[in-house]
Amino acid sequence: MQNSFLYQVAKVFTENFDNLRGHLFVFPSRRSALYFQKYLGQCSAVPVFSPDIVTIGDLMGKLSPWRTTDKIELIYILYQHYCRVAKANGMKEVESFDTFVNWGETLIADFNDVDKYLIPHDRLFANIRDLRNLDSCFTDFMTPEQIEAVRKFWGVVLNAADKGKTEYFVKTWQLLEPLYTSFKEDLAARGIAYDGMNYREVAERIKAGNTQEMESYLSRYRQVVVIGQNALSECEKCLYDYLMKAHNGDFYWDFYYERLKDPKNKASLFISDYIGRYPGRFTIEAETVSEPEIEVVAVSSGVGQAKVAARYLSGMTREQLDGTAVVLPDEQLLLPMLNSIPENVREVNVTMGYGLSGSGLASLFTMLGNLQTRRRNGCFYHKDVFAILAHPIVKGMAGEETAALRGEMLQSNVTYLGARHFDSELLARIFAPVETAEETYLWQLGILDMVAVNLPPVEQEFAHGFYKVISRIRDLAIPMEQRTYFHFLGEMTSSIEVSFRGEPLRGLQIMGPLEVRAIDFETLIVLSVNEGVFPSASRSDSVIPYNLRRGYGLPTSELFDSISAYHFYRSIYRASKVILIYDSRTRGIRSGEESRFIKQLDYGYGLHIERKTAELQIKPIEGVVSRIDKTSDVLDKMKRLFFEGVPKNIDGEEKMIRKPFSASMLLDYLKCPLMFYYKWIEELSEEEEISEGVEASEMGTVFHDSMQDLYDNMTASGDKDITAAKLDGFINDKTAILGIVAANMRKVMKMDGNARLSSRNSITCEVIADMVHQTLCRDREMVPFEYVASEKSILREITISLGEDEYKALFKGKIDRIDKMDGHRRICDYKTGSVEELGSYISNDGKTFDFLDAVMSAEKKTSFQLLVYAWLLSEEEDFYLSVYKVKSLFSEGVSKSFCPKETTGEFASRLMPVMEGIFNPEVPFAPGNDVSRLCPYCPAKALCGR
């Protein structure tokens, strides 16, 4: 791009110098330095040696006597000094390393600012201490109005806390000055530093005239050239003043766009001062550049912005892509953008950092931390195990074994996974207990080694980032507990970004806003151009109040806004086309408002902007169907399932087994034919989960089994007559009832016979025992009666007519209890949940038919179920039907309804057409009508799109 700023600078220097080896070029970023080298080659007629090129941060590091170290080591050293200084200042309690991590990052960032801007730290920290004293002491005698006035004026937070907290609060701020001093002295003694410390050391040496060591580096160059800088710190100004005087300092500022010089534009905050104070040796004539073609696109989606950007990229040639940059102020859109890259884009270079915490590996490492910290007696908690088994990385590498292990745990209802043999080396490594932090480092690094080779290129960058962080923590040998280590690792990965490697000078460039510094592109696509995102509304935490920051000349929100404005206007100056995309949704604290930059271009400068709105096309989810037609394939499958049978292995012998109909199956069909199809024909079921306690359905099973055991015990001698004396034997022995219930609970939960129930399950056991006891009390009110059977399974063969053909099918039922009283058998149904009223079965004046109309529409599922049981037992017999509403037995008794054989026969005549209708090819399996009541809880709702 020959009209770009860096190209023009490179052209001037190649025209005026045959050899640039005696020059040192200083850039704001490594990316801009690479582009400058590229343009030097393009402007030179013959091959030339590259001059020395550094960033301003690198230059400060070379001039300083100390080595810049990483954040992890800095925080640990700072914590050591915090503990010493706190105790020396009389603080009895200090923050743990866990809680200090966040505060430590904030302190280091503030120390960095204090040093870069050459602030007299003793005065600043004294002012902070005094303001915090105001915060804690004035509330004793000030009115709320006075507190608010002081708060607004000084920018402090006045809070009437208790005295103990107040003293701790005040002492904490008194630590800042001694902590800053001792921390820096220790770093200097170790020969290491943070950026600001290097900057200040260089500036103070220049001020003191102590430049001998710096000259040993700078004297090799006849000239130092500074290109494309902006928003200088006081230390940088001090260095540039020195370079002007001692090393022919030459400066080139990219301030050519007239919008940048507009006093009303915040981007102009520092421009005039720099041009006059730091001039350039050569004049670079700004070419006349027409205003760019600007499009503003509103998208009602976050990820949708990446899709819109991909549309623009899809129509570009390779040459156009070489001059195109996608700028992402919101780094969370990096992965959606990479996943949206169209096929015509062959080369992509990512020039921005992406937080480790946003990667798939981060979620895996969080799960690994939970796995170890929630261990009990060397066993892993099932929820942590399942989470890891379902993670895409683990599932992709050990898919078959993860499925098998999950199925095994579900079948055995194992809540804690103990030691076992693993076929997969990865699972064996993951499910290995580790105790100390030292063991945990090696454990995590071993897992990284295994998974990294199978990761896609982007995730491999994240794996490399995790490897460096974990290795660094290990090498520092920080003494801490395992739980503290996991917390520390989480905090570090949340603030560390991974830089991606790629071809920096060719193909599509994906960049952050700061990476565009000094670089120009023909086409610029900027995402997330929302107010609060670009420019950002968030500012990093600080222990320095705003008014003190402003008073001492430290960076404030005004400076950050100015920097953002400069980068924006400078980047669009030489572009031919600018596409600004923003998220128009209003959600949370984001209003969906376009950035002030768009408004300034439109209303402030009156530039022509083409506004567009991206419409998101909602496509039906693949696989969603509104109904299932009974095609010949579907009907054939149903006939095999219900009439012919499917082969199953039973006791080593293969037999043809027909699926029997049941009351619950027909109720499903009456409620929703489509759900019936998925559940009973396709045999789709909800995913099983391990139960730590007794669920509602399991609670019912325990109750049923306990009632069966009790009545079987009462009639074990063969005497089936139930008398008051027999019932009193158990009613008066609650311990025996509790023992029977506990045994059935262990059986349902797949526990060993002598296993101890948890506190929660013990309480549930007591509740069920009370319900059993009350049921026996209600039965005593109906003695005498004859006990027939409990949990009676019935299987009846029926004939279903389909046109001229007849088919044999099975119908099954399981009756909770059958007894006999007043000359008739009684069908009893236990209901531990909610149940509707049973209603009347007496056939007179058409009442039976009215009742059956309701029953056949599945409105009375209990009545339907009891009539099915009566029909299965006999169509030629009168019955009593009783429902035990267990929860209501404490306040009401058990009623019995008389069901004559005429009602059973009429019910059967209505039941058969329903079953025949299931096979009617003219009637599809369509969704039910009761959408509001049934669909919200239906496991198959995702399949029908409701």
Tab-separated table of N, CA and C in Angstrom, residues 225-345:
chain	number	residue	atom	x	y	z
A	225	VAL	N	15.557	6.793	15.262
A	225	VAL	CA	14.357	7.258	14.572
A	225	VAL	C	13.126	6.650	15.253
A	226	VAL	N	12.246	7.509	15.732
A	226	VAL	CA	11.028	7.070	16.426
A	226	VAL	C	9.848	7.270	15.477
A	227	ILE	N	9.081	6.201	15.245
A	227	ILE	CA	8.030	6.238	14.218
A	227	ILE	C	6.687	5.764	14.799
A	228	GLY	N	5.663	6.573	14.556
A	228	GLY	CA	4.292	6.133	14.817
A	228	GLY	C	3.868	6.050	16.263
A	229	GLN	N	4.570	6.751	17.165
A	229	GLN	CA	4.186	6.714	18.570
A	229	GLN	C	2.997	7.641	18.840
A	230	ASN	N	2.396	7.475	19.996
A	230	ASN	CA	1.345	8.385	20.444
A	230	ASN	C	1.118	8.174	21.930
A	231	ALA	N	0.459	9.146	22.592
A	231	ALA	CA	0.132	9.060	24.018
A	231	ALA	C	1.360	8.679	24.839
A	232	LEU	N	2.357	9.551	24.851
A	232	LEU	CA	3.618	9.258	25.523
A	232	LEU	C	3.485	9.396	27.039
A	233	SER	N	4.186	8.517	27.743
A	233	SER	CA	4.296	8.652	29.190
A	233	SER	C	5.407	9.657	29.500
A	234	GLU	N	5.510	10.061	30.750
A	234	GLU	CA	6.553	11.020	31.134
A	234	GLU	C	7.940	10.420	30.949
A	235	CYS	N	8.087	9.139	31.190
A	235	CYS	CA	9.390	8.489	30.996
A	235	CYS	C	9.784	8.486	29.519
A	236	GLU	N	8.811	8.237	28.640
A	236	GLU	CA	9.090	8.255	27.207
A	236	GLU	C	9.481	9.663	26.756
A	237	LYS	N	8.814	10.654	27.273
A	237	LYS	CA	9.174	12.034	26.926
A	237	LYS	C	10.595	12.350	27.381
A	238	CYS	N	10.932	11.887	28.565
A	238	CYS	CA	12.279	12.128	29.077
A	238	CYS	C	13.322	11.483	28.166
A	239	LEU	N	13.052	10.227	27.723
A	239	LEU	CA	13.985	9.545	26.830
A	239	LEU	C	14.057	10.253	25.494
A	240	TYR	N	12.933	10.686	24.942
A	240	TYR	CA	12.937	11.331	23.638
A	240	TYR	C	13.637	12.683	23.688
A	241	ASP	N	13.499	13.397	24.796
A	241	ASP	CA	14.242	14.654	24.954
A	241	ASP	C	15.738	14.374	24.917
A	242	TYR	N	16.138	13.311	25.579
A	242	TYR	CA	17.551	12.942	25.607
A	242	TYR	C	18.029	12.549	24.211
A	243	LEU	N	17.216	11.771	23.488
A	243	LEU	CA	17.600	11.355	22.139
A	243	LEU	C	17.708	12.552	21.211
A	244	MET	N	16.860	13.547	21.385
A	244	MET	CA	16.926	14.766	20.564
A	244	MET	C	18.277	15.458	20.722
A	245	LYS	N	18.733	15.516	21.955
A	245	LYS	CA	19.957	16.263	22.234
A	245	LYS	C	21.217	15.454	21.950
A	246	ALA	N	21.191	14.179	22.290
A	246	ALA	CA	22.426	13.405	22.261
A	246	ALA	C	22.563	12.464	21.070
A	247	HIS	N	21.459	12.137	20.389
A	247	HIS	CA	21.562	11.103	19.356
A	247	HIS	C	20.762	11.432	18.104
A	248	ASN	N	20.701	12.716	17.779
A	248	ASN	CA	20.020	13.136	16.550
A	248	ASN	C	18.627	12.517	16.440
A	249	GLY	N	17.903	12.548	17.515
A	249	GLY	CA	16.556	11.967	17.533
A	249	GLY	C	15.716	12.483	16.381
A	250	ASP	N	15.108	11.570	15.666
A	250	ASP	CA	14.301	11.900	14.497
A	250	ASP	C	12.916	11.284	14.707
A	251	PHE	N	11.848	12.098	14.552
A	251	PHE	CA	10.513	11.640	14.945
A	251	PHE	C	9.517	11.818	13.798
A	252	TYR	N	8.693	10.798	13.622
A	252	TYR	CA	7.676	10.841	12.572
A	252	TYR	C	6.337	10.407	13.179
A	253	TRP	N	5.405	11.342	13.125
A	253	TRP	CA	4.091	11.142	13.736
A	253	TRP	C	3.037	10.981	12.644
A	254	ASP	N	2.158	10.039	12.830
A	254	ASP	CA	1.098	9.814	11.841
A	254	ASP	C	-0.119	10.650	12.232
A	255	PHE	N	0.022	11.998	12.025
A	255	PHE	CA	-1.033	12.929	12.427
A	255	PHE	C	-1.569	13.691	11.211
A	256	TYR	N	-1.641	13.030	10.064
A	256	TYR	CA	-1.963	13.766	8.842
A	256	TYR	C	-3.461	13.960	8.625
A	257	TYR	N	-4.267	13.119	9.152
A	257	TYR	CA	-5.717	13.200	8.931
A	257	TYR	C	-6.252	14.454	9.624
A	258	GLU	N	-6.953	15.267	8.868
A	258	GLU	CA	-7.438	16.530	9.432
A	258	GLU	C	-8.391	16.306	10.604
A	259	ARG	N	-9.102	15.180	10.617
A	259	ARG	CA	-9.998	14.920	11.745
A	259	ARG	C	-9.220	14.756	13.039
A	260	LEU	N	-7.973	14.275	12.949
A	260	LEU	CA	-7.163	14.091	14.145
A	260	LEU	C	-6.767	15.426	14.775
A	261	LYS	N	-6.707	16.455	13.986
A	261	LYS	CA	-6.276	17.762	14.486
A	261	LYS	C	-7.446	18.639	14.941
A	262	ASP	N	-8.640	18.131	14.781
A	262	ASP	CA	-9.830	18.883	15.188
A	262	ASP	C	-9.848	19.007	16.712
A	263	PRO	N	-9.827	20.245	17.250
A	263	PRO	CA	-9.815	20.411	18.713
A	263	PRO	C	-11.019	19.775	19.394
A	264	LYS	N	-12.125	19.625	18.656
A	264	LYS	CA	-13.312	19.009	19.250
A	264	LYS	C	-13.203	17.488	19.324
A	265	ASN	N	-12.210	16.957	18.651
A	265	ASN	CA	-12.019	15.513	18.638
A	265	ASN	C	-11.006	15.145	19.728
A	266	LYS	N	-11.368	14.206	20.570
A	266	LYS	CA	-10.469	13.818	21.655
A	266	LYS	C	-9.153	13.239	21.143
A	267	ALA	N	-9.126	12.817	19.911
A	267	ALA	CA	-7.894	12.275	19.348
A	267	ALA	C	-6.791	13.317	19.266
A	268	SER	N	-7.155	14.596	19.298
A	268	SER	CA	-6.165	15.680	19.151
A	268	SER	C	-5.527	16.066	20.477
A	269	LEU	N	-5.787	15.343	21.550
A	269	LEU	CA	-5.364	15.740	22.892
A	269	LEU	C	-3.867	16.011	22.986
A	270	PHE	N	-3.043	15.233	22.325
A	270	PHE	CA	-1.599	15.366	22.491
A	270	PHE	C	-0.863	15.675	21.195
A	271	ILE	N	-1.592	15.836	20.090
A	271	ILE	CA	-0.941	15.924	18.776
A	271	ILE	C	-0.078	17.172	18.626
A	272	SER	N	-0.628	18.345	18.911
A	272	SER	CA	0.104	19.598	18.673
A	272	SER	C	1.382	19.665	19.498
A	273	ASP	N	1.347	19.154	20.722
A	273	ASP	CA	2.524	19.187	21.578
A	273	ASP	C	3.639	18.322	21.000
A	274	TYR	N	3.307	17.150	20.508
A	274	TYR	CA	4.327	16.240	20.010
A	274	TYR	C	4.973	16.765	18.723
A	275	ILE	N	4.161	17.320	17.825
A	275	ILE	CA	4.715	17.799	16.551
A	275	ILE	C	5.742	18.898	16.786
A	276	GLY	N	5.433	19.809	17.707
A	276	GLY	CA	6.363	20.909	17.965
A	276	GLY	C	7.561	20.489	18.787
A	277	ARG	N	7.357	19.574	19.695
A	277	ARG	CA	8.426	19.185	20.624
A	277	ARG	C	9.388	18.177	20.009
A	278	TYR	N	8.878	17.315	19.134
A	278	TYR	CA	9.708	16.267	18.556
A	278	TYR	C	9.548	16.276	17.039
A	279	PRO	N	10.270	17.149	16.328
A	279	PRO	CA	10.119	17.266	14.869
A	279	PRO	C	10.895	16.165	14.142
A	280	GLY	N	10.573	16.009	12.854
A	280	GLY	CA	11.265	15.049	12.013
A	280	GLY	C	12.278	15.759	11.116
A	281	ARG	N	13.320	15.045	10.735
A	281	ARG	CA	14.360	15.613	9.883
A	281	ARG	C	13.848	15.812	8.467
A	282	PHE	N	13.068	14.856	7.979
A	282	PHE	CA	12.560	14.930	6.621
A	282	PHE	C	11.061	15.209	6.646
A	283	THR	N	10.648	15.875	5.611
A	283	THR	CA	9.221	16.179	5.488
A	283	THR	C	8.545	15.086	4.670
A	284	ILE	N	7.504	14.552	5.236
A	284	ILE	CA	6.721	13.533	4.518
A	284	ILE	C	5.446	14.197	4.053
A	285	GLU	N	5.336	14.315	2.757
A	285	GLU	CA	4.160	14.974	2.198
A	285	GLU	C	2.964	14.026	2.256
A	286	ALA	N	1.929	14.475	2.880
A	286	ALA	CA	0.714	13.663	2.951
A	286	ALA	C	0.002	13.703	1.612
A	287	GLU	N	-0.228	12.544	1.030
A	287	GLU	CA	-0.939	12.491	-0.231
A	287	GLU	C	-2.409	12.838	-0.025
A	288	THR	N	-2.973	13.400	-1.049
A	288	THR	CA	-4.402	13.699	-0.976
A	288	THR	C	-5.184	12.397	-1.009
A	289	VAL	N	-5.924	12.170	0.037
A	289	VAL	CA	-6.679	10.924	0.170
A	289	VAL	C	-8.156	11.256	0.247
A	290	SER	N	-8.922	10.617	-0.598
A	290	SER	CA	-10.368	10.850	-0.567
A	290	SER	C	-10.976	10.163	0.649
A	291	GLU	N	-12.128	10.662	1.043
A	291	GLU	CA	-12.806	10.063	2.189
A	291	GLU	C	-13.165	8.611	1.857
A	292	PRO	N	-13.025	7.730	2.822
A	292	PRO	CA	-13.315	6.315	2.538
A	292	PRO	C	-14.806	6.073	2.330
A	293	GLU	N	-15.095	5.005	1.646
A	293	GLU	CA	-16.473	4.544	1.521
A	293	GLU	C	-16.832	3.838	2.825
A	294	ILE	N	-17.834	4.341	3.518
A	294	ILE	CA	-18.153	3.848	4.866
A	294	ILE	C	-19.520	3.163	4.868
A	295	GLU	N	-19.544	1.962	5.382
A	295	GLU	CA	-20.800	1.232	5.592
A	295	GLU	C	-20.939	0.928	7.076
A	296	VAL	N	-22.119	1.134	7.608
A	296	VAL	CA	-22.427	0.792	8.995
A	296	VAL	C	-23.508	-0.278	8.973
A	297	VAL	N	-23.220	-1.410	9.593
A	297	VAL	CA	-24.128	-2.557	9.545
A	297	VAL	C	-24.591	-2.888	10.959
A	298	ALA	N	-25.893	-2.896	11.169
A	298	ALA	CA	-26.483	-3.293	12.452
A	298	ALA	C	-26.833	-4.771	12.400
A	299	VAL	N	-26.392	-5.505	13.392
A	299	VAL	CA	-26.651	-6.945	13.467
A	299	VAL	C	-27.217	-7.257	14.843
A	300	SER	N	-28.342	-7.921	14.888
A	300	SER	CA	-28.958	-8.248	16.171
A	300	SER	C	-28.417	-9.567	16.716
A	301	SER	N	-27.095	-9.656	16.753
A	301	SER	CA	-26.452	-10.879	17.232
A	301	SER	C	-24.986	-10.593	17.466
A	302	GLY	N	-24.397	-11.253	18.479
A	302	GLY	CA	-22.972	-11.111	18.705
A	302	GLY	C	-22.179	-11.890	17.686
A	303	VAL	N	-22.410	-13.196	17.628
A	303	VAL	CA	-21.710	-14.046	16.664
A	303	VAL	C	-22.100	-13.678	15.239
A	304	GLY	N	-23.322	-13.147	15.064
A	304	GLY	CA	-23.771	-12.749	13.738
A	304	GLY	C	-22.880	-11.705	13.094
A	305	GLN	N	-22.194	-10.904	13.906
A	305	GLN	CA	-21.257	-9.921	13.353
A	305	GLN	C	-20.143	-10.610	12.568
A	306	ALA	N	-19.656	-11.715	13.094
A	306	ALA	CA	-18.607	-12.469	12.391
A	306	ALA	C	-19.136	-13.023	11.078
A	307	LYS	N	-20.395	-13.456	11.067
A	307	LYS	CA	-20.983	-13.975	9.834
A	307	LYS	C	-21.114	-12.885	8.777
A	308	VAL	N	-21.481	-11.676	9.228
A	308	VAL	CA	-21.595	-10.559	8.286
A	308	VAL	C	-20.219	-10.201	7.732
A	309	ALA	N	-19.205	-10.159	8.599
A	309	ALA	CA	-17.847	-9.867	8.131
A	309	ALA	C	-17.397	-10.910	7.118
A	310	ALA	N	-17.771	-12.160	7.342
A	310	ALA	CA	-17.387	-13.238	6.416
A	310	ALA	C	-18.019	-13.032	5.046
A	311	ARG	N	-19.215	-12.465	4.989
A	311	ARG	CA	-19.852	-12.193	3.697
A	311	ARG	C	-19.025	-11.220	2.873
A	312	TYR	N	-18.529	-10.192	3.517
A	312	TYR	CA	-17.685	-9.228	2.801
A	312	TYR	C	-16.397	-9.891	2.319
A	313	LEU	N	-15.810	-10.754	3.158
A	313	LEU	CA	-14.552	-11.403	2.789
A	313	LEU	C	-14.740	-12.384	1.644
A	314	SER	N	-15.911	-13.008	1.572
A	314	SER	CA	-16.128	-14.057	0.572
A	314	SER	C	-16.067	-13.544	-0.857
A	315	GLY	N	-16.276	-12.255	-1.047
A	315	GLY	CA	-16.252	-11.709	-2.401
A	315	GLY	C	-14.934	-11.093	-2.788
A	316	MET	N	-13.873	-11.273	-1.987
A	316	MET	CA	-12.586	-10.619	-2.244
A	316	MET	C	-11.607	-11.543	-2.948
A	317	THR	N	-10.760	-10.927	-3.761
A	317	THR	CA	-9.665	-11.653	-4.401
A	317	THR	C	-8.496	-11.757	-3.417
A	318	ARG	N	-7.481	-12.542	-3.820
A	318	ARG	CA	-6.315	-12.710	-2.950
A	318	ARG	C	-5.600	-11.383	-2.735
A	319	GLU	N	-5.512	-10.569	-3.782
A	319	GLU	CA	-4.844	-9.274	-3.664
A	319	GLU	C	-5.612	-8.357	-2.715
A	320	GLN	N	-6.929	-8.398	-2.803
A	320	GLN	CA	-7.733	-7.571	-1.902
A	320	GLN	C	-7.595	-8.025	-0.455
A	321	LEU	N	-7.519	-9.328	-0.247
A	321	LEU	CA	-7.384	-9.848	1.117
A	321	LEU	C	-6.056	-9.445	1.738
A	322	ASP	N	-4.997	-9.331	0.891
A	322	ASP	CA	-3.699	-8.902	1.417
A	322	ASP	C	-3.758	-7.491	1.989
A	323	GLY	N	-4.715	-6.685	1.545
A	323	GLY	CA	-4.853	-5.323	2.037
A	323	GLY	C	-6.057	-5.136	2.949
A	324	THR	N	-6.507	-6.233	3.570
A	324	THR	CA	-7.709	-6.178	4.407
A	324	THR	C	-7.378	-6.576	5.841
A	325	ALA	N	-7.978	-5.860	6.771
A	325	ALA	CA	-7.836	-6.190	8.190
A	325	ALA	C	-9.215	-6.240	8.830
A	326	VAL	N	-9.419	-7.250	9.676
A	326	VAL	CA	-10.619	-7.343	10.511
A	326	VAL	C	-10.193	-6.983	11.926
A	327	VAL	N	-10.796	-5.940	12.481
A	327	VAL	CA	-10.428	-5.446	13.805
A	327	VAL	C	-11.488	-5.893	14.809
A	328	LEU	N	-11.028	-6.490	15.915
A	328	LEU	CA	-11.945	-7.037	16.923
A	328	LEU	C	-11.721	-6.354	18.272
A	329	PRO	N	-12.461	-5.295	18.568
A	329	PRO	CA	-12.352	-4.694	19.898
A	329	PRO	C	-12.784	-5.648	21.015
A	330	ASP	N	-13.695	-6.554	20.694
A	330	ASP	CA	-14.140	-7.561	21.653
A	330	ASP	C	-13.451	-8.875	21.317
A	331	GLU	N	-12.470	-9.262	22.128
A	331	GLU	CA	-11.678	-10.452	21.816
A	331	GLU	C	-12.505	-11.737	21.850
A	332	GLN	N	-13.676	-11.706	22.496
A	332	GLN	CA	-14.503	-12.908	22.542
A	332	GLN	C	-15.042	-13.307	21.169
A	333	LEU	N	-14.954	-12.393	20.210
A	333	LEU	CA	-15.418	-12.709	18.861
A	333	LEU	C	-14.320	-13.324	17.993
A	334	LEU	N	-13.144	-13.538	18.560
A	334	LEU	CA	-12.058	-14.089	17.751
A	334	LEU	C	-12.390	-15.494	17.245
A	335	LEU	N	-12.784	-16.391	18.135
A	335	LEU	CA	-13.078	-17.753	17.698
A	335	LEU	C	-14.279	-17.810	16.760
A	336	PRO	N	-15.389	-17.076	17.037
A	336	PRO	CA	-16.464	-17.046	16.033
A	336	PRO	C	-15.995	-16.525	14.684
A	337	MET	N	-15.077	-15.535	14.697
A	337	MET	CA	-14.569	-14.996	13.434
A	337	MET	C	-13.725	-16.043	12.703
A	338	LEU	N	-12.869	-16.735	13.428
A	338	LEU	CA	-12.038	-17.758	12.798
A	338	LEU	C	-12.892	-18.893	12.241
A	339	ASN	N	-13.966	-19.223	12.949
A	339	ASN	CA	-14.850	-20.295	12.479
A	339	ASN	C	-15.731	-19.859	11.314
A	340	SER	N	-15.772	-18.551	11.033
A	340	SER	CA	-16.621	-18.035	9.952
A	340	SER	C	-15.835	-17.695	8.695
A	341	ILE	N	-14.518	-17.873	8.727
A	341	ILE	CA	-13.683	-17.518	7.583
A	341	ILE	C	-14.145	-18.296	6.347
A	342	PRO	N	-14.458	-17.609	5.247
A	342	PRO	CA	-14.918	-18.317	4.043
A	342	PRO	C	-13.791	-19.085	3.361
A	343	GLU	N	-14.150	-19.969	2.445
A	343	GLU	CA	-13.179	-20.867	1.814
A	343	GLU	C	-12.178	-20.133	0.935
A	344	ASN	N	-12.551	-18.959	0.399
A	344	ASN	CA	-11.625	-18.263	-0.490
A	344	ASN	C	-10.466	-17.617	0.258
A	345	VAL	N	-10.562	-17.531	1.574
A	345	VAL	CA	-9.483	-16.944	2.386
A	345	VAL	C	-8.520	-18.061	2.753
